mmCIF file of C-alpha atoms in Angstrom:
data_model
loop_
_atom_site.group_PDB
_atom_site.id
_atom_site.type_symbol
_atom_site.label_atom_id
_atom_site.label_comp_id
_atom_site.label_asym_id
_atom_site.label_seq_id
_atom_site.Cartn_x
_atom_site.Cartn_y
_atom_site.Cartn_z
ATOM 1 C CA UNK A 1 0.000 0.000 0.000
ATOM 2 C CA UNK A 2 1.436 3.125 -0.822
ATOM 3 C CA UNK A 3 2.061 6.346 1.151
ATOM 4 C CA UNK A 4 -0.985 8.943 1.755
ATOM 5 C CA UNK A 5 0.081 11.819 0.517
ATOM 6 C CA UNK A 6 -1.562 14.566 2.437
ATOM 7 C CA UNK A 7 -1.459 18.671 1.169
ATOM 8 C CA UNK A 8 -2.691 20.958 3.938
ATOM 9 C CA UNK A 9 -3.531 23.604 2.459
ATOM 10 C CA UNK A 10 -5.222 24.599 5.557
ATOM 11 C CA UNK A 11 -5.804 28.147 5.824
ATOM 12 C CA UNK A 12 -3.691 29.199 3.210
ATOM 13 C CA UNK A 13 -6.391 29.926 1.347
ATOM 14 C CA UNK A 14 -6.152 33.090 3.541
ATOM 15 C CA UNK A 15 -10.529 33.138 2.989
ATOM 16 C CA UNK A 16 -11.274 33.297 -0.287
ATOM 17 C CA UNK A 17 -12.195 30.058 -2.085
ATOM 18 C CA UNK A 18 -11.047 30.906 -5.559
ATOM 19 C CA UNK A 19 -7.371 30.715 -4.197
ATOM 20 C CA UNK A 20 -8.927 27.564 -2.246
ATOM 21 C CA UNK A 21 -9.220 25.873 -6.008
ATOM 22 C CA UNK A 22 -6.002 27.169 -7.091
ATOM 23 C CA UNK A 23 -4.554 25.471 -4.236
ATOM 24 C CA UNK A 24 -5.982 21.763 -5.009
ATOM 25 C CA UNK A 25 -5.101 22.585 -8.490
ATOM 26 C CA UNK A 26 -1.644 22.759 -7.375
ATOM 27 C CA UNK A 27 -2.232 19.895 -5.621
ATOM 28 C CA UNK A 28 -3.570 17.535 -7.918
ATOM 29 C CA UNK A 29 -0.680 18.583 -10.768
ATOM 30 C CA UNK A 30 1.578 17.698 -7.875
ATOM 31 C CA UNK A 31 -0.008 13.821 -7.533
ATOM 32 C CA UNK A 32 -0.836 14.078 -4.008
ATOM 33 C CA UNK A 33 -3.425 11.752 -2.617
ATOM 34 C CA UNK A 34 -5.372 14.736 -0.575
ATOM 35 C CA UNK A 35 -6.096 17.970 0.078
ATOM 36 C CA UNK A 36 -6.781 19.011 3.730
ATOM 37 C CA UNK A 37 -8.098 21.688 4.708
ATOM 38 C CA UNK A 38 -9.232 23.567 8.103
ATOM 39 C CA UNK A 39 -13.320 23.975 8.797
ATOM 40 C CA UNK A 40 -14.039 26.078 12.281
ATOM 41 C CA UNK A 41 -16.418 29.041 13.061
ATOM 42 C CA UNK A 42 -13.923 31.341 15.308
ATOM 43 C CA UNK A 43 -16.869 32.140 17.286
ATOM 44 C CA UNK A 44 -17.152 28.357 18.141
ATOM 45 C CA UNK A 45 -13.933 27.810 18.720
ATOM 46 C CA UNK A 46 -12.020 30.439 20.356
ATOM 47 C CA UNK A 47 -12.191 32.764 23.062
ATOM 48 C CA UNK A 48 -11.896 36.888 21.912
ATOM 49 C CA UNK A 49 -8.978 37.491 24.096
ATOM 50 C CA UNK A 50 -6.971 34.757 22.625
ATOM 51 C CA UNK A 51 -3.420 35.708 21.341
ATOM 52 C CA UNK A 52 -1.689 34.451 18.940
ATOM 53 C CA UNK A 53 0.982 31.728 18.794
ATOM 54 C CA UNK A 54 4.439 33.549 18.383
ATOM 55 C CA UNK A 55 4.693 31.682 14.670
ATOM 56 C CA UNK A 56 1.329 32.822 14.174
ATOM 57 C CA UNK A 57 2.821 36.818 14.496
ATOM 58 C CA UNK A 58 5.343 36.284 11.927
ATOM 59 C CA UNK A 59 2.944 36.639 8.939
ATOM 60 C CA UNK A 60 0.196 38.621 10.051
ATOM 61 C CA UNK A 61 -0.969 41.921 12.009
ATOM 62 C CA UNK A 62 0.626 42.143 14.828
ATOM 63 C CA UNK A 63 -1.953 43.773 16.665
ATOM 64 C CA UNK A 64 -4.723 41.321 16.244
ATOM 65 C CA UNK A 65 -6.088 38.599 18.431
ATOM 66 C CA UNK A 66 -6.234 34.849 17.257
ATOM 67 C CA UNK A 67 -10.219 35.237 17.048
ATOM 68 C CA UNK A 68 -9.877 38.189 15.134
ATOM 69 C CA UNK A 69 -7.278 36.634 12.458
ATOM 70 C CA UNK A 70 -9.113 33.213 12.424
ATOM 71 C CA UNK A 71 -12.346 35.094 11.480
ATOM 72 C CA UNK A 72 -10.662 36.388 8.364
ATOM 73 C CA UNK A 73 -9.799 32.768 7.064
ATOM 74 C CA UNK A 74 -13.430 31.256 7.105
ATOM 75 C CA UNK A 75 -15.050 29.491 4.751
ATOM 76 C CA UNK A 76 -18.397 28.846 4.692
ATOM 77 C CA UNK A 77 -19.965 25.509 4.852
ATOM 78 C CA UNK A 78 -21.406 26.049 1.208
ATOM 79 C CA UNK A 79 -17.867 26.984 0.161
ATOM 80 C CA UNK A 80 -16.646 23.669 1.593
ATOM 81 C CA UNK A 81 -18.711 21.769 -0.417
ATOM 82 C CA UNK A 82 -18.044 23.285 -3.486
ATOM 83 C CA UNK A 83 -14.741 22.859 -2.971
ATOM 84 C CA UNK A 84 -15.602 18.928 -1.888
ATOM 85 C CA UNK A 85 -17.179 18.751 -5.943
ATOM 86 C CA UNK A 86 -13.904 20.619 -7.190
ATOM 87 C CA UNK A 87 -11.451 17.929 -5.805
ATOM 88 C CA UNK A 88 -13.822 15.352 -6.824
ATOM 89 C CA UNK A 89 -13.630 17.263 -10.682
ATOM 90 C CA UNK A 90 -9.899 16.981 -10.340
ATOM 91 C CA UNK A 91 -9.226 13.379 -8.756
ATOM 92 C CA UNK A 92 -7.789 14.180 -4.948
ATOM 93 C CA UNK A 93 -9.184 13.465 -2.105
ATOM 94 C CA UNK A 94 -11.194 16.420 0.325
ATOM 95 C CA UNK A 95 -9.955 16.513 3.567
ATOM 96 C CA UNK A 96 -10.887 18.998 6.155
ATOM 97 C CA UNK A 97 -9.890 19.177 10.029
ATOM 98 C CA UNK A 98 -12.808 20.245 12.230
ATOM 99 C CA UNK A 99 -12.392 22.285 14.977
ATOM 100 C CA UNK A 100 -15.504 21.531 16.961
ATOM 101 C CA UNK A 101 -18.877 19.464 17.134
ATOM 102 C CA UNK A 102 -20.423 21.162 14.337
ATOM 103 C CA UNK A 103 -17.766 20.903 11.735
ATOM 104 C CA UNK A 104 -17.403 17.584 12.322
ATOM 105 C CA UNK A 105 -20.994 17.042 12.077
ATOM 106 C CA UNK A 106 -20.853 18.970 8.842
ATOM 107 C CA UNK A 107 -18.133 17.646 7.677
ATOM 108 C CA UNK A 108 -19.233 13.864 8.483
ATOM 109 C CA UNK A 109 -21.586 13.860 5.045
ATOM 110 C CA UNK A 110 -18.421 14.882 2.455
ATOM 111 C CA UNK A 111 -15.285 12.384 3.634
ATOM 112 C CA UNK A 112 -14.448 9.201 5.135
ATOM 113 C CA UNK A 113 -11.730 10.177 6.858
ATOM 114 C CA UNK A 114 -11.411 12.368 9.651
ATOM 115 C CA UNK A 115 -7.746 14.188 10.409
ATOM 116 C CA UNK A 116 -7.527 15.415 13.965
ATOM 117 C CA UNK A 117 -5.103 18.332 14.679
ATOM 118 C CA UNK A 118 -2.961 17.955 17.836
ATOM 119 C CA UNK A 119 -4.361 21.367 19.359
ATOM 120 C CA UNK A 120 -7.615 18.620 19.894
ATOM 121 C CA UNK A 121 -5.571 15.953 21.376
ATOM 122 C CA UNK A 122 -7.226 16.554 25.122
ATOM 123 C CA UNK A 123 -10.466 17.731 23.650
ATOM 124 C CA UNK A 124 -12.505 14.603 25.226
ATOM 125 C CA UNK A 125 -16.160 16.101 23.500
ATOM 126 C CA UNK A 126 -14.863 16.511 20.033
ATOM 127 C CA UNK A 127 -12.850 13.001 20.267
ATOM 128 C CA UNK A 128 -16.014 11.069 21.562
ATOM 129 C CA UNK A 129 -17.595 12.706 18.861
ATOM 130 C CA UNK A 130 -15.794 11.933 15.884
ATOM 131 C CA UNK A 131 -15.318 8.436 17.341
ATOM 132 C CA UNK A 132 -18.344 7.615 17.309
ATOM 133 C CA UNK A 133 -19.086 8.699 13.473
ATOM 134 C CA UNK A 134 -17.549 5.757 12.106
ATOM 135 C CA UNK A 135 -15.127 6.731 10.224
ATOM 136 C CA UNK A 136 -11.482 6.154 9.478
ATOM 137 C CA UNK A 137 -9.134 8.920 11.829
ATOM 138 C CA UNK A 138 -5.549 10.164 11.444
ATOM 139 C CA UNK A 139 -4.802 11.639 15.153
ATOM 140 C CA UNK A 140 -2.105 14.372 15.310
ATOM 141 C CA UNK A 141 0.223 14.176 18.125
ATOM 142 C CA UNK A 142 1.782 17.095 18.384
ATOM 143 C CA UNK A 143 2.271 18.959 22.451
ATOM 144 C CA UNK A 144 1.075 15.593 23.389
ATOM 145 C CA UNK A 145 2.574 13.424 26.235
ATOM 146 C CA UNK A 146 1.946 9.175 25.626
ATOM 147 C CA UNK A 147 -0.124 9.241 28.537
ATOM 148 C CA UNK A 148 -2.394 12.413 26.580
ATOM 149 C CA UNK A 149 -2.364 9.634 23.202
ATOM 150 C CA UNK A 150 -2.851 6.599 25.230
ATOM 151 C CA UNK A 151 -6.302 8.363 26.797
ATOM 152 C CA UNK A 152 -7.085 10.184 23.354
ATOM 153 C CA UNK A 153 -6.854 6.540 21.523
ATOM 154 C CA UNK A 154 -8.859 4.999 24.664
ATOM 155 C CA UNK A 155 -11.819 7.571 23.959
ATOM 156 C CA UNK A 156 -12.087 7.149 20.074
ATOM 157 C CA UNK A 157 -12.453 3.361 20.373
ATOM 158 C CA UNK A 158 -14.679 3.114 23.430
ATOM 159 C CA UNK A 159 -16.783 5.700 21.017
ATOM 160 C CA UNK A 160 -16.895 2.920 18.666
ATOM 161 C CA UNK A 161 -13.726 3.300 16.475
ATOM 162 C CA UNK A 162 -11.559 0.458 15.626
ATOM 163 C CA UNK A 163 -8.214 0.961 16.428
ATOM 164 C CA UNK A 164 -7.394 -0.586 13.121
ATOM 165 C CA UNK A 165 -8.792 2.481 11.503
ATOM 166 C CA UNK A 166 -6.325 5.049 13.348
ATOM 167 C CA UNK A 167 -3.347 6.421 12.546
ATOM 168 C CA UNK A 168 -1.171 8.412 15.039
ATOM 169 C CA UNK A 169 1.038 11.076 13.330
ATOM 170 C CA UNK A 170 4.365 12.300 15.015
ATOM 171 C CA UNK A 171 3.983 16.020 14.674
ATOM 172 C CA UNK A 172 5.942 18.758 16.572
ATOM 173 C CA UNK A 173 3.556 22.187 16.746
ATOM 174 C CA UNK A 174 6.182 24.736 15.931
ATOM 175 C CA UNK A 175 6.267 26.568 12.538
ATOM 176 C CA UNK A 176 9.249 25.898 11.251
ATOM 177 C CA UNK A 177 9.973 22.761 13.765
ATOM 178 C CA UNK A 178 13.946 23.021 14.373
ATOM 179 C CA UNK A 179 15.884 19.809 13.276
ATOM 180 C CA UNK A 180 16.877 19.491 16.693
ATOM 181 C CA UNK A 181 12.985 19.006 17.428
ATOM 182 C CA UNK A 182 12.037 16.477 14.720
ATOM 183 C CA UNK A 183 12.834 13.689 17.029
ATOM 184 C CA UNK A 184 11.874 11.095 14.247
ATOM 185 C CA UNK A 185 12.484 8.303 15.825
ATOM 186 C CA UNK A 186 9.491 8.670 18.414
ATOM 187 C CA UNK A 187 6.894 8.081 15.549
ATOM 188 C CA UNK A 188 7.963 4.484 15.660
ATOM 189 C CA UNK A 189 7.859 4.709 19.487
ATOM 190 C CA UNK A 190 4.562 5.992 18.855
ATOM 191 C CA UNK A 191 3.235 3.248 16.666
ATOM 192 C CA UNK A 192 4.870 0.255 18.501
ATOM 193 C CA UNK A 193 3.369 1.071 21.722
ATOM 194 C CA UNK A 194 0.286 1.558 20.888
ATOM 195 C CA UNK A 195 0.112 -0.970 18.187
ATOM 196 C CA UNK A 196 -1.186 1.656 15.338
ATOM 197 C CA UNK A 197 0.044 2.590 11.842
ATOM 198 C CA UNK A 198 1.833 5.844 12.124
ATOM 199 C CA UNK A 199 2.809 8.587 9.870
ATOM 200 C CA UNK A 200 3.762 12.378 10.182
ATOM 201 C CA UNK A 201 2.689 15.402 9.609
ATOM 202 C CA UNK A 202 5.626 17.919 9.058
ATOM 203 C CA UNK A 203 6.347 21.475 10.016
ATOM 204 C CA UNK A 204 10.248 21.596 8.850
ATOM 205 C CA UNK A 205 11.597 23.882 6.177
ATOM 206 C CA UNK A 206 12.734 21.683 3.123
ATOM 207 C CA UNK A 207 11.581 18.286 2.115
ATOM 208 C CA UNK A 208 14.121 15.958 3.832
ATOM 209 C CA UNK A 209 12.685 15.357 6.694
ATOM 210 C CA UNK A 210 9.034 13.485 5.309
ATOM 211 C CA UNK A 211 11.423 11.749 3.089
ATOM 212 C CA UNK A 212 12.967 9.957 6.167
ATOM 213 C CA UNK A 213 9.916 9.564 7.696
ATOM 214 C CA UNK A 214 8.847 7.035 4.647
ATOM 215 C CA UNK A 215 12.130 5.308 4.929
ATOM 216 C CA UNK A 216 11.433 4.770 8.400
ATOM 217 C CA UNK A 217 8.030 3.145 8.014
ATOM 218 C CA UNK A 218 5.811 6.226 7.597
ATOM 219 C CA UNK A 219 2.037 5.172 6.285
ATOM 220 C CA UNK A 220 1.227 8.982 6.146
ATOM 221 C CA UNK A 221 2.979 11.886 5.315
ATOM 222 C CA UNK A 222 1.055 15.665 5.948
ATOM 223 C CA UNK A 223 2.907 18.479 4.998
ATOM 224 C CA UNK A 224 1.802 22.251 4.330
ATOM 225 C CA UNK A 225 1.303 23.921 0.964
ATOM 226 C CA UNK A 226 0.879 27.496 -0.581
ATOM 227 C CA UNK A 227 1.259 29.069 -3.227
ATOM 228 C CA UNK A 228 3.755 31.803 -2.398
ATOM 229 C CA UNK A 229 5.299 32.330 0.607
ATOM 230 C CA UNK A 230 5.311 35.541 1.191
ATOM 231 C CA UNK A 231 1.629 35.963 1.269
ATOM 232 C CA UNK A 232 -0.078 37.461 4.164
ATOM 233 C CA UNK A 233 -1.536 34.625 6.978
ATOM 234 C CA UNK A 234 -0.339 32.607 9.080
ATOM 235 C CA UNK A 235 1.167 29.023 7.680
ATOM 236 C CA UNK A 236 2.471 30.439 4.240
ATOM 237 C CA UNK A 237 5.814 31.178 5.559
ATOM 238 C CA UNK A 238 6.424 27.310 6.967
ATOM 239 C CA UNK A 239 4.968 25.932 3.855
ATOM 240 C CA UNK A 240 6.124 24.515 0.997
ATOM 241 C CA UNK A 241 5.533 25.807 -2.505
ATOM 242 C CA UNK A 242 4.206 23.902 -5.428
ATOM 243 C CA UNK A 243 7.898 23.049 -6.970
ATOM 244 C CA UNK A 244 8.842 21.700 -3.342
ATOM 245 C CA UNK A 245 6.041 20.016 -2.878
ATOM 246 C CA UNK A 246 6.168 17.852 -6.618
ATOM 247 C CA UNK A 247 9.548 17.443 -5.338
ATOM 248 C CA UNK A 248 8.613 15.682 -2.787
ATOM 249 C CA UNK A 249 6.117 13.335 -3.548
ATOM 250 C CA UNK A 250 8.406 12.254 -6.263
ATOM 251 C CA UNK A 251 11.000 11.735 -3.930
ATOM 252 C CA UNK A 252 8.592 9.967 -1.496
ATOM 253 C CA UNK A 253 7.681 7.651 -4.330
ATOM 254 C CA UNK A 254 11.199 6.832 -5.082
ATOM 255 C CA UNK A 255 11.604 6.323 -1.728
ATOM 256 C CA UNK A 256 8.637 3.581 -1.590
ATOM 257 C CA UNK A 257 9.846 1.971 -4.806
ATOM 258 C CA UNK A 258 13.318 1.322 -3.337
ATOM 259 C CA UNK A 259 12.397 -0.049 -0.081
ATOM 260 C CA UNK A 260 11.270 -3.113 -1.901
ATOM 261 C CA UNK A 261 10.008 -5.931 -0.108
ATOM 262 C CA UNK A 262 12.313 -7.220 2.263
ATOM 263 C CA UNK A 263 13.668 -10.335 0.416
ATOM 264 C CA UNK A 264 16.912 -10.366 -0.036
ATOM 265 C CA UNK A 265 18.032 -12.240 -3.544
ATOM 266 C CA UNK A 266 19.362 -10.720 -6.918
ATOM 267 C CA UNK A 267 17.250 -9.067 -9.020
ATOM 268 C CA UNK A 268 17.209 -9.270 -12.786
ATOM 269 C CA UNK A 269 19.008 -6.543 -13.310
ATOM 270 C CA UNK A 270 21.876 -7.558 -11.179
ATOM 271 C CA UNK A 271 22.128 -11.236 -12.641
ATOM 272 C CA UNK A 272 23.720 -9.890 -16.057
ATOM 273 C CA UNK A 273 26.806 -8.574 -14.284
ATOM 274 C CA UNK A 274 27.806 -11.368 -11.948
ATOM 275 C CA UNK A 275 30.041 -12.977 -14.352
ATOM 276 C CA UNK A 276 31.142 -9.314 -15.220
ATOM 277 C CA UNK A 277 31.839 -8.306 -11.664
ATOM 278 C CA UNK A 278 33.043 -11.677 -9.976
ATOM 279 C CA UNK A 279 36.199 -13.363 -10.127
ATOM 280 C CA UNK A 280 37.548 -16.454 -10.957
ATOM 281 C CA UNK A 281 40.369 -18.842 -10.358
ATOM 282 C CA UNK A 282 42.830 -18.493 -12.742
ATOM 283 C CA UNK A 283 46.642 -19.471 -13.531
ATOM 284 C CA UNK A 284 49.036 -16.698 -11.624
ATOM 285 C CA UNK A 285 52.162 -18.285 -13.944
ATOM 286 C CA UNK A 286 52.406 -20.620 -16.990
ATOM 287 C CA UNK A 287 51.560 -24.125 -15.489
ATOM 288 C CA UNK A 288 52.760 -27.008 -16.996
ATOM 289 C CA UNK A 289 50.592 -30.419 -16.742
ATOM 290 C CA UNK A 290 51.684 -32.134 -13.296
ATOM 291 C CA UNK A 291 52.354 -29.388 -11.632
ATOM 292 C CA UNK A 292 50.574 -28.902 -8.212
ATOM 293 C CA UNK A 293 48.111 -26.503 -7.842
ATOM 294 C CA UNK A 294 49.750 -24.032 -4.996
ATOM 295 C CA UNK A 295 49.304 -20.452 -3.598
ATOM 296 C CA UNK A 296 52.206 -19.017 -5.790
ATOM 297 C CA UNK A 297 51.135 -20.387 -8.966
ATOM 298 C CA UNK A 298 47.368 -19.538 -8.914
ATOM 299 C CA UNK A 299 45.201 -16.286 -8.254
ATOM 300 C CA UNK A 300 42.143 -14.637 -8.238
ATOM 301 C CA UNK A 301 40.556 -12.516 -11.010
ATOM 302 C CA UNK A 302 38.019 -11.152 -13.061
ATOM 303 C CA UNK A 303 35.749 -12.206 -14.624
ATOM 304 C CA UNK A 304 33.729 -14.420 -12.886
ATOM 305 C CA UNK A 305 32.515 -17.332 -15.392
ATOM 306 C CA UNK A 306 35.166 -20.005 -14.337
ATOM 307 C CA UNK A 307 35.435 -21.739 -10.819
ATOM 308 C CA UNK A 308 34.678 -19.455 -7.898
ATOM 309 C CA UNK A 309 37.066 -18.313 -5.907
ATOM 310 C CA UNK A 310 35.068 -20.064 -3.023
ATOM 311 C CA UNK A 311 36.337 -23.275 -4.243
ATOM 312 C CA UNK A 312 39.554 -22.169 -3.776
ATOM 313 C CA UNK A 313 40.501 -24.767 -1.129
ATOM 314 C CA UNK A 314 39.399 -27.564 -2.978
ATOM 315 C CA UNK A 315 41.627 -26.665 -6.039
ATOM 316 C CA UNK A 316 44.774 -26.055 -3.856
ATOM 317 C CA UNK A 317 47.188 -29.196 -4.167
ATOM 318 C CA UNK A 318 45.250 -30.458 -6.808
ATOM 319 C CA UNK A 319 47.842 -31.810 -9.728
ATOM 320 C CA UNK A 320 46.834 -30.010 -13.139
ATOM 321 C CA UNK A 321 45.609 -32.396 -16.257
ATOM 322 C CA UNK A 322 46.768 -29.662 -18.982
ATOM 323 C CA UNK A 323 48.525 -26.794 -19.599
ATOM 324 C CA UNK A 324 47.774 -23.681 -18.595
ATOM 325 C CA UNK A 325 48.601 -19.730 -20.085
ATOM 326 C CA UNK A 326 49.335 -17.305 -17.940
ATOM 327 C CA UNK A 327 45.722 -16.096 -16.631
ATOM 328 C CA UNK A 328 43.844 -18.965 -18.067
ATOM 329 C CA UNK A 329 40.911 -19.981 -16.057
ATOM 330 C CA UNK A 330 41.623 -23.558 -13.968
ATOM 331 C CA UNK A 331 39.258 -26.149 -14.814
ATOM 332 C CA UNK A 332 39.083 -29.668 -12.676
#
């Protein structure tokens, strides 16, 4: 099964659903599996005096709250279904992250799949909720200690979700997450403990970092999309750009097609250049018929269609039945 490929364009849309489309346009020319998006009503979901996040202040006004910069990047649950139809049109997957009961209600009649953003890791309503929908979930885990995953997994499947139908994703909530903060190795911590496929969702600058993930058993890979970075909002800053992002679901595909199966044997390709490659036993000296076989008068070299050098014992002390030039391959 191959990697999901997940685009957030989130709220990079910055409000407007026109550059909505042009984002899962870019998507879709970029093969991705999905395109995720963010549904919320501020006034449902956050308090007035909320501030920002410090990433948050790099890209926008920094004299507005989080309510009033969240307001700004709504879209409308009519908009969300036209933009459901227009990845339909184009052949990716809709994906949008609710923020509260009634997005997820909403958002429970256009996808399968439901991707939970770490910031609802502890929110015990909203996971209840969504686990009892029935659907598949992706569970971000980023801020979150095991015990906060352990009881966030416990909820969705005494709601009535199979734990075969979650995936936990290793996330770190900074924008631009430092190297020094990836800490890849805990999303296989992650999965082996509690016994779920696991995935990331990324928040580094660049595309290495994803790449590794796959290589290290990755089933999902999230990673942020715009546009142009320098547009006003948010995310656009610690996003990649369409060129990146091609870049690196070709690169993630690669990646898939060279970790193979497992089984270690030659392949086809290899087979035509044993004899090419290997060596053979072979006459260091002229050796005359009668002579004994001996370290001085025989050697090792290319190529590799005679005896093989692993018979090399079994030829030592031997008395020769012929002739032999100078490099001339020894034949018993």
């Amino acid at each position: 099964m191959s990697v999901f490929i997940i685009a957030e364009a989130g709220v990079n849309h910055n409000g407007d659903i026109n550059l909505a489309k042009k984002l899962i346009d870019a998507a879709a020319a970029c093969n991705v599996d999905a395109v995720k998006f963010q549904t919320f009503s501020a006034e449902l979901s956050i308090s007035k005096h909320t501030q920002k996040a410090e990433y948050q202040k790099m890209g926008t006004d920094d004299s507005q709250t989080q309510f009033d910069m969240v307001k700004k990047l709504e879209l409308s649950y009519d908009e969300f279904k036209e933009l459901k139809e227009y990845c339909d049109k184009k052949g990716v997957l809709f994906l949008s992250t609710p923020d509260e009961i009634e997005s997820a209600d909403f958002l429970s009649q256009l996808q399968d799949i439901f991707k939970i953003g770490s910031a609802e890791i502890t929110n015990l309503p909203l996971l209840r909720h969504i686990g009892a929908l029935g659907k598949k979930i992706v569970l971000s885990t980023g801020m979150a200690t095991m015990d906060e995953i352990k009881n966030a997994l416990e909820i969705l499947i005494k709601a009535g979700t199979k734990r075969s139908n979650i995936t936990l994703l290793h996330a770190t909530t900074e924008y631009p997450t430092l190297m020094q903060d990836v800490n890849l190795k805990a999303m296989i911590t992650i999965g082996s403990t509690f016994n779920v496929d696991y995935g990331y969702s990324d928040h580094t600058l660049g595309i290495e970092v994803p790449i590794a993930a796959v290589a290290m058993g990755a089933k999902i890979i999230e990673k942020h999309f715009t546009l142009d970075k320098a547009m006003e909002g948010p995310d656009h800053q610690a996003s990649l750009n369409p060129q990146e992002l091609k870049e690196m679901v070709k690169a993630i595909r690669n990646i898939e097609t060279a970790l193979g199966d497992g089984i270690k044997t030659p392949t086809k390709n290899e087979l035509k250049n044993i004899d090419v490659c290997r060596k053979s036993i072979v006459a260091r000296v002229d050796i005359k018929e009668g002579d004994i076989f001996s370290n001085n008068n025989l050697t090792i070299k290319k190529p590799g269609d005679g005896m093989s050098p692993m018979l090399w014992e079994s030829v030592i002390n031997q008395t020769a039945t012929k002739d032999y030039k100078k490099d001339e391959q020894i034949r018993l």
